[in-house]
GROMACS .gro file of C-alpha atoms in nm:
model
  454
    1UNK     CA    1   0.117  -0.667   1.566
    2UNK     CA    2   0.417  -0.678   1.421
    3UNK     CA    3   0.525  -0.341   1.267
    4UNK     CA    4   0.698  -0.350   0.970
    5UNK     CA    5   0.888  -0.054   1.149
    6UNK     CA    6   1.244  -0.092   1.084
    7UNK     CA    7   1.602   0.047   1.202
    8UNK     CA    8   1.533  -0.066   1.581
    9UNK     CA    9   1.887  -0.035   1.663
   10UNK     CA   10   2.158   0.226   1.635
   11UNK     CA   11   2.268   0.075   1.279
   12UNK     CA   12   1.923   0.051   1.116
   13UNK     CA   13   2.027  -0.371   1.043
   14UNK     CA   14   1.718  -0.604   1.120
   15UNK     CA   15   1.815  -0.894   1.364
   16UNK     CA   16   1.556  -1.082   1.322
   17UNK     CA   17   1.525  -1.406   1.049
   18UNK     CA   18   1.307  -1.270   0.707
   19UNK     CA   19   0.986  -1.419   0.712
   20UNK     CA   20   0.916  -1.420   0.375
   21UNK     CA   21   1.011  -1.605   0.053
   22UNK     CA   22   1.102  -1.429  -0.310
   23UNK     CA   23   0.785  -1.554  -0.475
   24UNK     CA   24   0.588  -1.324  -0.213
   25UNK     CA   25   0.778  -1.056  -0.236
   26UNK     CA   26   0.704  -1.087  -0.576
   27UNK     CA   27   0.346  -1.118  -0.528
   28UNK     CA   28   0.347  -0.826  -0.298
   29UNK     CA   29   0.521  -0.591  -0.555
   30UNK     CA   30   0.261  -0.688  -0.826
   31UNK     CA   31  -0.032  -0.628  -0.562
   32UNK     CA   32   0.147  -0.247  -0.457
   33UNK     CA   33   0.230  -0.172  -0.845
   34UNK     CA   34  -0.092  -0.262  -0.961
   35UNK     CA   35  -0.355   0.064  -0.895
   36UNK     CA   36  -0.573   0.358  -1.082
   37UNK     CA   37  -0.207   0.478  -1.254
   38UNK     CA   38  -0.285   0.168  -1.496
   39UNK     CA   39  -0.625   0.114  -1.492
   40UNK     CA   40  -0.701   0.439  -1.486
   41UNK     CA   41  -0.348   0.664  -1.551
   42UNK     CA   42  -0.314   0.473  -1.835
   43UNK     CA   43  -0.567   0.651  -2.026
   44UNK     CA   44  -0.466   0.968  -1.980
   45UNK     CA   45  -0.103   0.862  -2.153
   46UNK     CA   46  -0.239   0.687  -2.425
   47UNK     CA   47  -0.488   1.078  -2.511
   48UNK     CA   48  -0.138   1.187  -2.500
   49UNK     CA   49   0.034   0.921  -2.708
   50UNK     CA   50  -0.216   0.692  -2.852
   51UNK     CA   51  -0.149   0.350  -2.967
   52UNK     CA   52   0.256   0.471  -2.901
   53UNK     CA   53   0.196   0.397  -2.525
   54UNK     CA   54   0.211   0.043  -2.573
   55UNK     CA   55   0.661   0.147  -2.627
   56UNK     CA   56   0.613   0.374  -2.344
   57UNK     CA   57   0.592   0.157  -2.095
   58UNK     CA   58   0.884  -0.081  -2.231
   59UNK     CA   59   1.063   0.220  -2.215
   60UNK     CA   60   0.946   0.237  -1.870
   61UNK     CA   61   0.962  -0.101  -1.756
   62UNK     CA   62   1.374  -0.058  -1.840
   63UNK     CA   63   1.404   0.221  -1.676
   64UNK     CA   64   1.258   0.046  -1.325
   65UNK     CA   65   1.436  -0.270  -1.436
   66UNK     CA   66   1.764  -0.082  -1.425
   67UNK     CA   67   1.703   0.146  -1.090
   68UNK     CA   68   1.538  -0.202  -0.876
   69UNK     CA   69   1.886  -0.358  -0.990
   70UNK     CA   70   2.024  -0.160  -0.806
   71UNK     CA   71   1.828  -0.108  -0.469
   72UNK     CA   72   1.819  -0.517  -0.500
   73UNK     CA   73   2.207  -0.516  -0.490
   74UNK     CA   74   2.283  -0.259  -0.263
   75UNK     CA   75   2.017  -0.393  -0.033
   76UNK     CA   76   2.174  -0.743  -0.121
   77UNK     CA   77   2.574  -0.579  -0.004
   78UNK     CA   78   2.438  -0.413   0.289
   79UNK     CA   79   2.073  -0.490   0.452
   80UNK     CA   80   1.970  -0.206   0.587
   81UNK     CA   81   1.580  -0.107   0.688
   82UNK     CA   82   1.608   0.222   0.577
   83UNK     CA   83   1.678   0.087   0.237
   84UNK     CA   84   1.707   0.343  -0.057
   85UNK     CA   85   1.747   0.698   0.153
   86UNK     CA   86   1.971   0.467   0.386
   87UNK     CA   87   2.225   0.433   0.080
   88UNK     CA   88   2.187   0.793  -0.038
   89UNK     CA   89   2.299   0.877   0.280
   90UNK     CA   90   2.551   0.653   0.271
   91UNK     CA   91   2.657   0.758  -0.058
   92UNK     CA   92   2.614   1.137  -0.010
   93UNK     CA   93   2.580   1.252   0.419
   94UNK     CA   94   2.336   1.323   0.591
   95UNK     CA   95   2.153   1.608   0.393
   96UNK     CA   96   2.059   1.329   0.091
   97UNK     CA   97   1.925   1.066   0.333
   98UNK     CA   98   1.705   1.354   0.496
   99UNK     CA   99   1.622   1.504   0.152
  100UNK     CA  100   1.478   1.128  -0.002
  101UNK     CA  101   1.281   0.982   0.285
  102UNK     CA  102   1.114   1.303   0.314
  103UNK     CA  103   1.037   1.355  -0.065
  104UNK     CA  104   0.903   0.982  -0.071
  105UNK     CA  105   0.684   1.013   0.223
  106UNK     CA  106   0.565   1.318   0.009
  107UNK     CA  107   0.521   1.159  -0.315
  108UNK     CA  108   0.351   0.851  -0.164
  109UNK     CA  109   0.092   1.097   0.023
  110UNK     CA  110   0.037   1.227  -0.277
  111UNK     CA  111  -0.024   0.916  -0.446
  112UNK     CA  112  -0.338   0.851  -0.164
  113UNK     CA  113  -0.460   1.081  -0.222
  114UNK     CA  114  -0.527   1.104  -0.610
  115UNK     CA  115  -0.614   0.689  -0.541
  116UNK     CA  116  -0.857   0.826  -0.274
  117UNK     CA  117  -0.994   1.090  -0.511
  118UNK     CA  118  -0.977   0.829  -0.809
  119UNK     CA  119  -1.205   0.582  -0.560
  120UNK     CA  120  -1.456   0.823  -0.501
  121UNK     CA  121  -1.506   0.915  -0.864
  122UNK     CA  122  -1.547   0.544  -0.936
  123UNK     CA  123  -1.799   0.477  -0.628
  124UNK     CA  124  -2.043   0.719  -0.757
  125UNK     CA  125  -2.043   0.533  -1.091
  126UNK     CA  126  -2.320   0.249  -0.901
  127UNK     CA  127  -2.409   0.554  -0.599
  128UNK     CA  128  -2.466   0.866  -0.789
  129UNK     CA  129  -2.607   1.110  -0.526
  130UNK     CA  130  -2.305   1.037  -0.240
  131UNK     CA  131  -2.078   1.301  -0.155
  132UNK     CA  132  -1.736   1.242  -0.232
  133UNK     CA  133  -1.634   1.312   0.045
  134UNK     CA  134  -1.861   1.084   0.265
  135UNK     CA  135  -1.632   0.769   0.063
  136UNK     CA  136  -1.296   0.930   0.092
  137UNK     CA  137  -1.376   0.966   0.429
  138UNK     CA  138  -1.531   0.592   0.479
  139UNK     CA  139  -1.226   0.454   0.164
  140UNK     CA  140  -0.946   0.614   0.428
  141UNK     CA  141  -1.112   0.440   0.746
  142UNK     CA  142  -1.115   0.129   0.583
  143UNK     CA  143  -0.725   0.113   0.481
  144UNK     CA  144  -0.616   0.214   0.850
  145UNK     CA  145  -0.775   0.002   0.945
  146UNK     CA  146  -0.593  -0.282   0.722
  147UNK     CA  147  -0.230  -0.078   0.837
  148UNK     CA  148  -0.365  -0.152   1.211
  149UNK     CA  149  -0.342  -0.553   1.117
  150UNK     CA  150   0.041  -0.494   1.097
  151UNK     CA  151   0.234  -0.743   0.867
  152UNK     CA  152   0.038  -0.991   0.850
  153UNK     CA  153  -0.252  -0.841   0.835
  154UNK     CA  154  -0.127  -0.637   0.504
  155UNK     CA  155   0.055  -0.888   0.358
  156UNK     CA  156  -0.267  -1.133   0.289
  157UNK     CA  157  -0.433  -0.827   0.208
  158UNK     CA  158  -0.208  -0.718  -0.091
  159UNK     CA  159  -0.164  -1.102  -0.163
  160UNK     CA  160  -0.544  -1.132  -0.221
  161UNK     CA  161  -0.588  -0.772  -0.379
  162UNK     CA  162  -0.301  -0.870  -0.595
  163UNK     CA  163  -0.514  -1.209  -0.720
  164UNK     CA  164  -0.795  -0.986  -0.797
  165UNK     CA  165  -0.630  -0.709  -0.999
  166UNK     CA  166  -0.432  -0.956  -1.198
  167UNK     CA  167  -0.760  -1.169  -1.259
  168UNK     CA  168  -0.935  -0.870  -1.354
  169UNK     CA  169  -0.669  -0.746  -1.615
  170UNK     CA  170  -0.672  -1.119  -1.703
  171UNK     CA  171  -1.030  -1.183  -1.759
  172UNK     CA  172  -1.035  -0.819  -2.040
  173UNK     CA  173  -0.765  -0.992  -2.182
  174UNK     CA  174  -1.020  -1.312  -2.242
  175UNK     CA  175  -1.242  -1.093  -2.321
  176UNK     CA  176  -1.076  -0.877  -2.595
  177UNK     CA  177  -0.962  -1.177  -2.752
  178UNK     CA  178  -1.300  -1.372  -2.753
  179UNK     CA  179  -1.405  -1.075  -2.891
  180UNK     CA  180  -1.120  -1.033  -3.168
  181UNK     CA  181  -1.214  -1.404  -3.315
  182UNK     CA  182  -1.580  -1.302  -3.329
  183UNK     CA  183  -1.694  -1.541  -2.996
  184UNK     CA  184  -1.921  -1.255  -2.848
  185UNK     CA  185  -2.092  -0.987  -3.006
  186UNK     CA  186  -2.192  -0.864  -3.316
  187UNK     CA  187  -1.980  -0.727  -3.649
  188UNK     CA  188  -1.781  -0.455  -3.449
  189UNK     CA  189  -1.474  -0.244  -3.643
  190UNK     CA  190  -1.195  -0.207  -3.476
  191UNK     CA  191  -0.885   0.051  -3.581
  192UNK     CA  192  -0.667  -0.201  -3.596
  193UNK     CA  193  -0.260  -0.217  -3.593
  194UNK     CA  194  -0.166   0.131  -3.678
  195UNK     CA  195  -0.093   0.229  -4.051
  196UNK     CA  196   0.225   0.400  -4.019
  197UNK     CA  197   0.353   0.627  -3.826
  198UNK     CA  198   0.063   0.921  -3.810
  199UNK     CA  199  -0.131   0.673  -3.671
  200UNK     CA  200   0.120   0.541  -3.410
  201UNK     CA  201   0.180   0.888  -3.271
  202UNK     CA  202  -0.110   1.057  -3.371
  203UNK     CA  203   0.011   1.339  -3.100
  204UNK     CA  204   0.338   1.339  -3.301
  205UNK     CA  205   0.674   1.260  -3.049
  206UNK     CA  206   0.612   1.551  -2.843
  207UNK     CA  207   0.290   1.354  -2.734
  208UNK     CA  208   0.512   1.025  -2.605
  209UNK     CA  209   0.788   1.199  -2.489
  210UNK     CA  210   0.532   1.357  -2.221
  211UNK     CA  211   0.349   1.005  -2.199
  212UNK     CA  212   0.629   0.875  -2.052
  213UNK     CA  213   0.516   1.022  -1.705
  214UNK     CA  214   0.215   0.809  -1.704
  215UNK     CA  215   0.372   0.542  -1.766
  216UNK     CA  216   0.713   0.498  -1.562
  217UNK     CA  217   0.407   0.647  -1.292
  218UNK     CA  218   0.250   0.276  -1.349
  219UNK     CA  219   0.535   0.102  -1.215
  220UNK     CA  220   0.576   0.305  -0.930
  221UNK     CA  221   0.624   0.085  -0.623
  222UNK     CA  222   0.893  -0.056  -0.584
  223UNK     CA  223   0.981   0.143  -0.293
  224UNK     CA  224   0.792  -0.059  -0.071
  225UNK     CA  225   0.948  -0.312  -0.194
  226UNK     CA  226   1.289  -0.205  -0.145
  227UNK     CA  227   1.185  -0.181   0.215
  228UNK     CA  228   0.987  -0.497   0.272
  229UNK     CA  229   1.319  -0.679   0.090
  230UNK     CA  230   1.473  -0.629   0.515
  231UNK     CA  231   1.212  -0.935   0.527
  232UNK     CA  232   1.332  -1.166   0.278
  233UNK     CA  233   1.423  -1.473   0.454
  234UNK     CA  234   1.747  -1.468   0.195
  235UNK     CA  235   1.866  -1.109   0.110
  236UNK     CA  236   1.974  -1.229  -0.206
  237UNK     CA  237   1.705  -1.292  -0.373
  238UNK     CA  238   1.606  -0.999  -0.376
  239UNK     CA  239   1.722  -0.908  -0.718
  240UNK     CA  240   1.529  -1.258  -0.815
  241UNK     CA  241   1.202  -1.133  -0.672
  242UNK     CA  242   1.223  -0.749  -0.844
  243UNK     CA  243   1.307  -0.912  -1.194
  244UNK     CA  244   1.009  -1.155  -1.154
  245UNK     CA  245   0.779  -0.884  -1.019
  246UNK     CA  246   0.824  -0.693  -1.352
  247UNK     CA  247   0.858  -0.929  -1.622
  248UNK     CA  248   0.482  -1.054  -1.475
  249UNK     CA  249   0.385  -0.662  -1.462
  250UNK     CA  250   0.513  -0.602  -1.828
  251UNK     CA  251   0.379  -0.906  -1.955
  252UNK     CA  252   0.071  -0.786  -1.804
  253UNK     CA  253   0.088  -0.425  -1.959
  254UNK     CA  254   0.207  -0.428  -2.256
  255UNK     CA  255  -0.090  -0.697  -2.391
  256UNK     CA  256  -0.374  -0.588  -2.217
  257UNK     CA  257  -0.293  -0.178  -2.339
  258UNK     CA  258  -0.195  -0.329  -2.632
  259UNK     CA  259  -0.571  -0.490  -2.681
  260UNK     CA  260  -0.689  -0.178  -2.617
  261UNK     CA  261  -0.524   0.047  -2.850
  262UNK     CA  262  -0.618  -0.168  -3.146
  263UNK     CA  263  -0.967  -0.192  -2.983
  264UNK     CA  264  -1.091   0.150  -3.006
  265UNK     CA  265  -0.946   0.491  -3.178
  266UNK     CA  266  -0.727   0.692  -3.003
  267UNK     CA  267  -0.999   0.995  -2.961
  268UNK     CA  268  -1.242   0.756  -2.737
  269UNK     CA  269  -0.988   0.758  -2.458
  270UNK     CA  270  -1.000   0.993  -2.241
  271UNK     CA  271  -0.922   1.013  -1.792
  272UNK     CA  272  -1.247   0.952  -1.671
  273UNK     CA  273  -1.321   0.567  -1.781
  274UNK     CA  274  -1.062   0.295  -1.782
  275UNK     CA  275  -0.932   0.230  -2.190
  276UNK     CA  276  -1.020  -0.115  -2.071
  277UNK     CA  277  -1.369  -0.005  -2.050
  278UNK     CA  278  -1.335   0.204  -2.368
  279UNK     CA  279  -1.243  -0.079  -2.607
  280UNK     CA  280  -1.493  -0.301  -2.493
  281UNK     CA  281  -1.795  -0.031  -2.522
  282UNK     CA  282  -1.939  -0.148  -2.863
  283UNK     CA  283  -2.038  -0.478  -2.686
  284UNK     CA  284  -2.303  -0.590  -2.550
  285UNK     CA  285  -2.133  -0.678  -2.177
  286UNK     CA  286  -2.385  -0.531  -1.919
  287UNK     CA  287  -2.159  -0.715  -1.645
  288UNK     CA  288  -1.796  -0.601  -1.742
  289UNK     CA  289  -1.869  -0.205  -1.691
  290UNK     CA  290  -1.964  -0.319  -1.340
  291UNK     CA  291  -1.699  -0.600  -1.277
  292UNK     CA  292  -1.388  -0.390  -1.343
  293UNK     CA  293  -1.521  -0.094  -1.142
  294UNK     CA  294  -1.483  -0.291  -0.922
  295UNK     CA  295  -1.100  -0.406  -1.005
  296UNK     CA  296  -1.021  -0.025  -1.044
  297UNK     CA  297  -1.188   0.039  -0.661
  298UNK     CA  298  -0.971  -0.246  -0.530
  299UNK     CA  299  -0.641  -0.165  -0.715
  300UNK     CA  300  -0.635   0.163  -0.612
  301UNK     CA  301  -0.746   0.104  -0.250
  302UNK     CA  302  -0.485  -0.178  -0.227
  303UNK     CA  303  -0.207   0.126  -0.399
  304UNK     CA  304  -0.338   0.353  -0.137
  305UNK     CA  305  -0.309   0.096   0.126
  306UNK     CA  306   0.061  -0.041   0.019
  307UNK     CA  307   0.129   0.406   0.052
  308UNK     CA  308   0.031   0.476   0.407
  309UNK     CA  309   0.239   0.147   0.514
  310UNK     CA  310   0.514   0.270   0.335
  311UNK     CA  311   0.513   0.616   0.527
  312UNK     CA  312   0.442   0.527   0.842
  313UNK     CA  313   0.712   0.254   0.852
  314UNK     CA  314   0.956   0.490   0.685
  315UNK     CA  315   0.856   0.763   0.944
  316UNK     CA  316   0.936   0.589   1.255
  317UNK     CA  317   1.295   0.510   1.097
  318UNK     CA  318   1.345   0.849   1.006
  319UNK     CA  319   1.256   0.944   1.389
  320UNK     CA  320   1.510   0.701   1.491
  321UNK     CA  321   1.756   0.816   1.309
  322UNK     CA  322   1.721   1.167   1.373
  323UNK     CA  323   1.589   1.267   1.053
  324UNK     CA  324   1.228   1.349   1.129
  325UNK     CA  325   1.101   1.456   1.500
  326UNK     CA  326   1.202   1.193   1.781
  327UNK     CA  327   0.834   1.242   1.864
  328UNK     CA  328   0.754   1.003   1.561
  329UNK     CA  329   0.953   0.673   1.667
  330UNK     CA  330   0.729   0.639   1.963
  331UNK     CA  331   0.467   0.340   1.948
  332UNK     CA  332   0.208   0.223   2.158
  333UNK     CA  333   0.272  -0.067   2.408
  334UNK     CA  334  -0.027  -0.098   2.497
  335UNK     CA  335  -0.137  -0.107   2.149
  336UNK     CA  336   0.121  -0.384   2.011
  337UNK     CA  337   0.397  -0.133   1.950
  338UNK     CA  338   0.134   0.059   1.700
  339UNK     CA  339   0.334   0.393   1.554
  340UNK     CA  340   0.025   0.610   1.648
  341UNK     CA  341   0.216   1.023   1.597
  342UNK     CA  342   0.381   0.819   1.211
  343UNK     CA  343   0.034   0.698   1.096
  344UNK     CA  344  -0.161   1.036   1.263
  345UNK     CA  345   0.090   1.297   1.070
  346UNK     CA  346  -0.004   1.043   0.756
  347UNK     CA  347  -0.354   1.061   0.815
  348UNK     CA  348  -0.341   1.415   0.831
  349UNK     CA  349  -0.148   1.423   0.546
  350UNK     CA  350  -0.374   1.217   0.356
  351UNK     CA  351  -0.671   1.448   0.455
  352UNK     CA  352  -0.520   1.755   0.375
  353UNK     CA  353  -0.473   1.615   0.022
  354UNK     CA  354  -0.844   1.487   0.025
  355UNK     CA  355  -0.983   1.818   0.107
  356UNK     CA  356  -0.756   1.977  -0.153
  357UNK     CA  357  -0.895   1.707  -0.458
  358UNK     CA  358  -1.211   1.760  -0.337
  359UNK     CA  359  -1.231   2.152  -0.388
  360UNK     CA  360  -1.035   2.178  -0.701
  361UNK     CA  361  -1.207   1.890  -0.910
  362UNK     CA  362  -1.141   1.900  -1.262
  363UNK     CA  363  -0.759   1.851  -1.404
  364UNK     CA  364  -0.673   1.784  -1.011
  365UNK     CA  365  -0.644   1.431  -1.062
  366UNK     CA  366  -0.401   1.464  -1.346
  367UNK     CA  367  -0.200   1.742  -1.155
  368UNK     CA  368  -0.166   1.531  -0.811
  369UNK     CA  369  -0.053   1.169  -1.030
  370UNK     CA  370   0.176   1.349  -1.225
  371UNK     CA  371   0.302   1.564  -0.919
  372UNK     CA  372   0.329   1.191  -0.704
  373UNK     CA  373   0.489   1.112  -1.069
  374UNK     CA  374   0.773   1.363  -1.057
  375UNK     CA  375   0.874   1.284  -0.657
  376UNK     CA  376   0.882   0.900  -0.699
  377UNK     CA  377   1.124   0.980  -1.036
  378UNK     CA  378   1.351   1.236  -0.834
  379UNK     CA  379   1.375   0.882  -0.473
  380UNK     CA  380   1.453   0.677  -0.851
  381UNK     CA  381   1.716   0.921  -0.939
  382UNK     CA  382   1.853   0.883  -0.578
  383UNK     CA  383   1.892   0.499  -0.588
  384UNK     CA  384   2.096   0.552  -0.952
  385UNK     CA  385   2.321   0.758  -0.838
  386UNK     CA  386   2.371   0.614  -0.492
  387UNK     CA  387   2.444   0.312  -0.652
  388UNK     CA  388   2.714   0.492  -0.807
  389UNK     CA  389   2.932   0.530  -0.480
  390UNK     CA  390   2.772   0.229  -0.312
  391UNK     CA  391   2.862  -0.057  -0.522
  392UNK     CA  392   3.152  -0.139  -0.739
  393UNK     CA  393   2.997  -0.072  -1.130
  394UNK     CA  394   3.144  -0.202  -1.450
  395UNK     CA  395   3.128  -0.086  -1.748
  396UNK     CA  396   2.847  -0.203  -1.857
  397UNK     CA  397   2.696  -0.164  -1.518
  398UNK     CA  398   2.751   0.218  -1.526
  399UNK     CA  399   2.634   0.219  -1.873
  400UNK     CA  400   2.280   0.076  -1.790
  401UNK     CA  401   2.293   0.361  -1.447
  402UNK     CA  402   2.310   0.649  -1.713
  403UNK     CA  403   2.046   0.546  -1.966
  404UNK     CA  404   1.804   0.484  -1.594
  405UNK     CA  405   1.933   0.870  -1.534
  406UNK     CA  406   1.834   0.976  -1.889
  407UNK     CA  407   1.506   0.805  -1.946
  408UNK     CA  408   1.397   0.979  -1.598
  409UNK     CA  409   1.521   1.289  -1.721
  410UNK     CA  410   1.319   1.280  -2.040
  411UNK     CA  411   1.023   1.156  -1.837
  412UNK     CA  412   1.007   1.465  -1.617
  413UNK     CA  413   1.121   1.679  -1.855
  414UNK     CA  414   0.833   1.609  -2.106
  415UNK     CA  415   0.588   1.720  -1.827
  416UNK     CA  416   0.655   2.116  -1.943
  417UNK     CA  417   0.535   1.994  -2.297
  418UNK     CA  418   0.177   1.896  -2.203
  419UNK     CA  419  -0.029   2.208  -2.090
  420UNK     CA  420  -0.308   2.047  -1.864
  421UNK     CA  421  -0.035   1.843  -1.685
  422UNK     CA  422   0.231   2.078  -1.619
  423UNK     CA  423   0.090   2.198  -1.331
  424UNK     CA  424   0.194   1.888  -1.173
  425UNK     CA  425   0.577   1.958  -1.226
  426UNK     CA  426   0.586   2.306  -1.046
  427UNK     CA  427   0.327   2.067  -0.768
  428UNK     CA  428   0.665   1.854  -0.700
  429UNK     CA  429   0.941   2.119  -0.762
  430UNK     CA  430   0.735   2.309  -0.467
  431UNK     CA  431   0.768   1.949  -0.247
  432UNK     CA  432   1.121   1.979  -0.381
  433UNK     CA  433   1.197   2.385  -0.231
  434UNK     CA  434   1.027   2.292   0.129
  435UNK     CA  435   1.267   1.973   0.145
  436UNK     CA  436   1.577   2.115   0.048
  437UNK     CA  437   1.537   2.407   0.271
  438UNK     CA  438   1.463   2.229   0.534
  439UNK     CA  439   1.756   2.007   0.467
  440UNK     CA  440   1.938   2.337   0.483
  441UNK     CA  441   1.794   2.468   0.758
  442UNK     CA  442   1.913   2.072   0.950
  443UNK     CA  443   2.265   2.133   0.776
  444UNK     CA  444   2.373   2.430   0.922
  445UNK     CA  445   2.201   2.418   1.266
  446UNK     CA  446   2.340   2.015   1.388
  447UNK     CA  447   2.170   1.752   1.264
  448UNK     CA  448   1.980   1.608   1.607
  449UNK     CA  449   2.096   1.326   1.733
  450UNK     CA  450   2.081   0.968   1.508
  451UNK     CA  451   2.245   0.765   1.349
  452UNK     CA  452   2.135   0.985   1.028
  453UNK     CA  453   2.082   0.676   0.814
  454UNK     CA  454   1.699   0.730   0.740
   0.00000   0.00000   0.00000
């Protein structure tokens, strides 16, 4: 088992030649990114802002490009297994790398909890009498099994998941166009294109502002790609892999969401049903809800597994660098170098997140999703400000970077405007506060041995 556990040397640089082509990394990127944040979370965004959700996703794509472009340039210039938290360390010192690493770990624990909660709820579509906790345990065990297969097993699984998820969205696009051209169904009336700003922004600009966090959340996953960029055969291909990945995502996201809001009224969308199922509910397509529900479950499982894979890998690297207890760097040689302590802590965090979600039903999916999205954006902000110091940016590069910071601030601040998701902001700030306190304590006591490069 060849686990993606970087940082084996003191420098943290990989001594082995990578095994991935740029297109493989792009495909894995699509697989790691498309999850319930898009299939289900986008329904919350539509509910908040209406048809203008399409513009939210375009803006978020622009912000995502800025972040990934900087991360890819830093990877090409100084390839390092610690990725974004290593670059934060290099730019601003040990506290920055420490905070960035634990912030990423926390955000992914929340992501896994939200995905697993969504998977359990969606599975009750077929088995309404099965307890949610039973589904949660089952999916968690399956995810751990995939991670235990190591790099090769994870790559194959994510490639397969990427194909299935992308095929599901393409299936919706084809069926939607067939419906609009009258090839299937009866005489169904659709809202169509918005007539004026009132229909485009039915909840006003406040709603549009608030929806940005859900658009950004749907692009969450570039952190895993940043970590996996070390496995590229040619490290200089990292920017190309990211650009292709983003282009695929933007095309898929914008077309599918555009069709959804064209075919269904703003008031029809809600967080318990995929917007694509809502868009076709007036057509007699008995198979579609079943097929799409299965696709959403696969999407959520894929994202959850990628998050588990990422936090397990990064915690080992952090422990080797002294930013986490050394115990978590241990690997079980008899089990093909399995990083059992790191995987164990991730499992404990996942379990705690599941219990919280199942004990507090209702709005908990929105709260956890919002908190996870905000923590992701905090890491993205770290990537941007690290680029200011680690790269020699020209005027255009600096301008783009500041625009990225502005978009992140808009997305985070927008959560203050919506009462239903505001608790998610408070949860994220609690995590940030705890990490900051830990960093201050570590700073005063003196950092433990290790290079501190995350």
